[in-house]
Short mmCIF file of C-alpha atoms in Angstrom, two decimals:
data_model
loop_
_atom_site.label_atom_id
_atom_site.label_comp_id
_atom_site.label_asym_id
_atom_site.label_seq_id
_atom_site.Cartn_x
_atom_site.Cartn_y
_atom_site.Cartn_z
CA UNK A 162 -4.14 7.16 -14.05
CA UNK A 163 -3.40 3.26 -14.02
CA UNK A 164 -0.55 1.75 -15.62
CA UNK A 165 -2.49 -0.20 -18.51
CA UNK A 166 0.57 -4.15 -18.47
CA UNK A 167 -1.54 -5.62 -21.30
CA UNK A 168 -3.33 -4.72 -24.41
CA UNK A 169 -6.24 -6.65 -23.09
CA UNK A 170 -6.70 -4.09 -20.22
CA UNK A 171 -8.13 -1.36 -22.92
CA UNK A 172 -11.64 -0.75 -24.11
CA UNK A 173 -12.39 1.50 -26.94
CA UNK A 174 -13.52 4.94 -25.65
CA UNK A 175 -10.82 4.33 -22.67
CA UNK A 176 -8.95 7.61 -22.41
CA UNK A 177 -5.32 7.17 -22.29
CA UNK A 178 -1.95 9.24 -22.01
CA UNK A 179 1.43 7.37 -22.67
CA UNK A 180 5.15 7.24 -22.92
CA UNK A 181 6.93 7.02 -25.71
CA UNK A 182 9.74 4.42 -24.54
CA UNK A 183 11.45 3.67 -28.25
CA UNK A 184 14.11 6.61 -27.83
CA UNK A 185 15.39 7.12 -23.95
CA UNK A 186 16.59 10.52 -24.18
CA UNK A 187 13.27 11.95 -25.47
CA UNK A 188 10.74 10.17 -22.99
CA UNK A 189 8.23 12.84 -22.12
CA UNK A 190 3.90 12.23 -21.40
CA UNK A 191 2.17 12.58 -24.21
CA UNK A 192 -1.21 13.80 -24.44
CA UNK A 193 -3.13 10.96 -25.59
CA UNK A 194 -6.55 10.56 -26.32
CA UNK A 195 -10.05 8.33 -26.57
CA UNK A 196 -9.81 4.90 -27.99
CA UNK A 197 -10.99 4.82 -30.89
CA UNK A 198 -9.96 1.06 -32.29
CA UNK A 199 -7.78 -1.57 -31.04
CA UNK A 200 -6.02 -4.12 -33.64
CA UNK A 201 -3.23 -7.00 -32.41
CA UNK A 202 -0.57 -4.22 -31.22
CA UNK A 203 -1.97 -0.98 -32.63
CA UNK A 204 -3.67 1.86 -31.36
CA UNK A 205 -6.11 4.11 -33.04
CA UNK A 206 -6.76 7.20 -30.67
CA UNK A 207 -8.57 10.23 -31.41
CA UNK A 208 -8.13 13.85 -30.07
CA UNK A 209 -10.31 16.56 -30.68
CA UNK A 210 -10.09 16.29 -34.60
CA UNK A 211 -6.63 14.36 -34.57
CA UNK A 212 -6.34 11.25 -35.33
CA UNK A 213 -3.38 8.99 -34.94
CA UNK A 214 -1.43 5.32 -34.17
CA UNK A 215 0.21 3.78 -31.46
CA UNK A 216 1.88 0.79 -30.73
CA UNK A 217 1.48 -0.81 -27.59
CA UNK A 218 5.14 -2.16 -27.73
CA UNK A 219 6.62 0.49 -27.97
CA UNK A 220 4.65 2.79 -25.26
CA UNK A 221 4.20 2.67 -22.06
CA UNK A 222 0.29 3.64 -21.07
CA UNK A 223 -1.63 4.82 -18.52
CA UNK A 224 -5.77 5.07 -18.73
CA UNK A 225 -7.93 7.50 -17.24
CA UNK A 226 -9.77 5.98 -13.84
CA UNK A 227 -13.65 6.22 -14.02
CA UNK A 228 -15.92 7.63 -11.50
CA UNK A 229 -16.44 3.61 -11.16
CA UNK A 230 -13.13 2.95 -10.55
CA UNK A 231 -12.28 5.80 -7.82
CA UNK A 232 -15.33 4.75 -5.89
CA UNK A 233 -14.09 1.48 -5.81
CA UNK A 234 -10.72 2.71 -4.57
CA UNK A 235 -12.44 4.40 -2.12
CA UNK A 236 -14.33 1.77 -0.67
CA UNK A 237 -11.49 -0.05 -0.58
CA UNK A 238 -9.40 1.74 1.49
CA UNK A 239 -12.19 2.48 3.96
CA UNK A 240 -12.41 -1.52 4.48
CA UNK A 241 -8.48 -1.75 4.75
CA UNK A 242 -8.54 1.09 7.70
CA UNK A 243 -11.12 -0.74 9.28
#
């Protein structure tokens, strides 16, 4: 997972896990879910057949790598050992 520092980092259809950072004492990693819509600060995600809200604000996220993404990280740190 990547930590997601802007709103403009997601894509609808991203999958995503996050924090709930608005009460301390409580912060544990919630499941998450697919993108469904993104408006200004809020989150539509979708679960199986749930459907809820976030907002970015008060969250902390993380989105799923691709198969794109790993290979890149891959490649990556081949070149850097080289």
């Amino acid at each position: 997972y990547k930590y997601i520092k802007s709103i403009k980092e997601l894509d609808k259809g991203d999958y995503i896990r996050f924090l709930n950072t608005k009460h301390f004492y409580d912060i544990k990693l919630n499941l998450g879910g697919f993108i469904e819509n993104i408006e200004k600060n809020l989150i539509s995600i979708v679960n199986k057949n749930k459907y809820y809200k976030i907002k970015f604000k008060n969250n902390t996220i993380f989105k799923k790598f691709t198969e794109e993404d790993l290979v890149k990280l891959e490649i990556i740190d081949i070149l850097e050992k080289n």
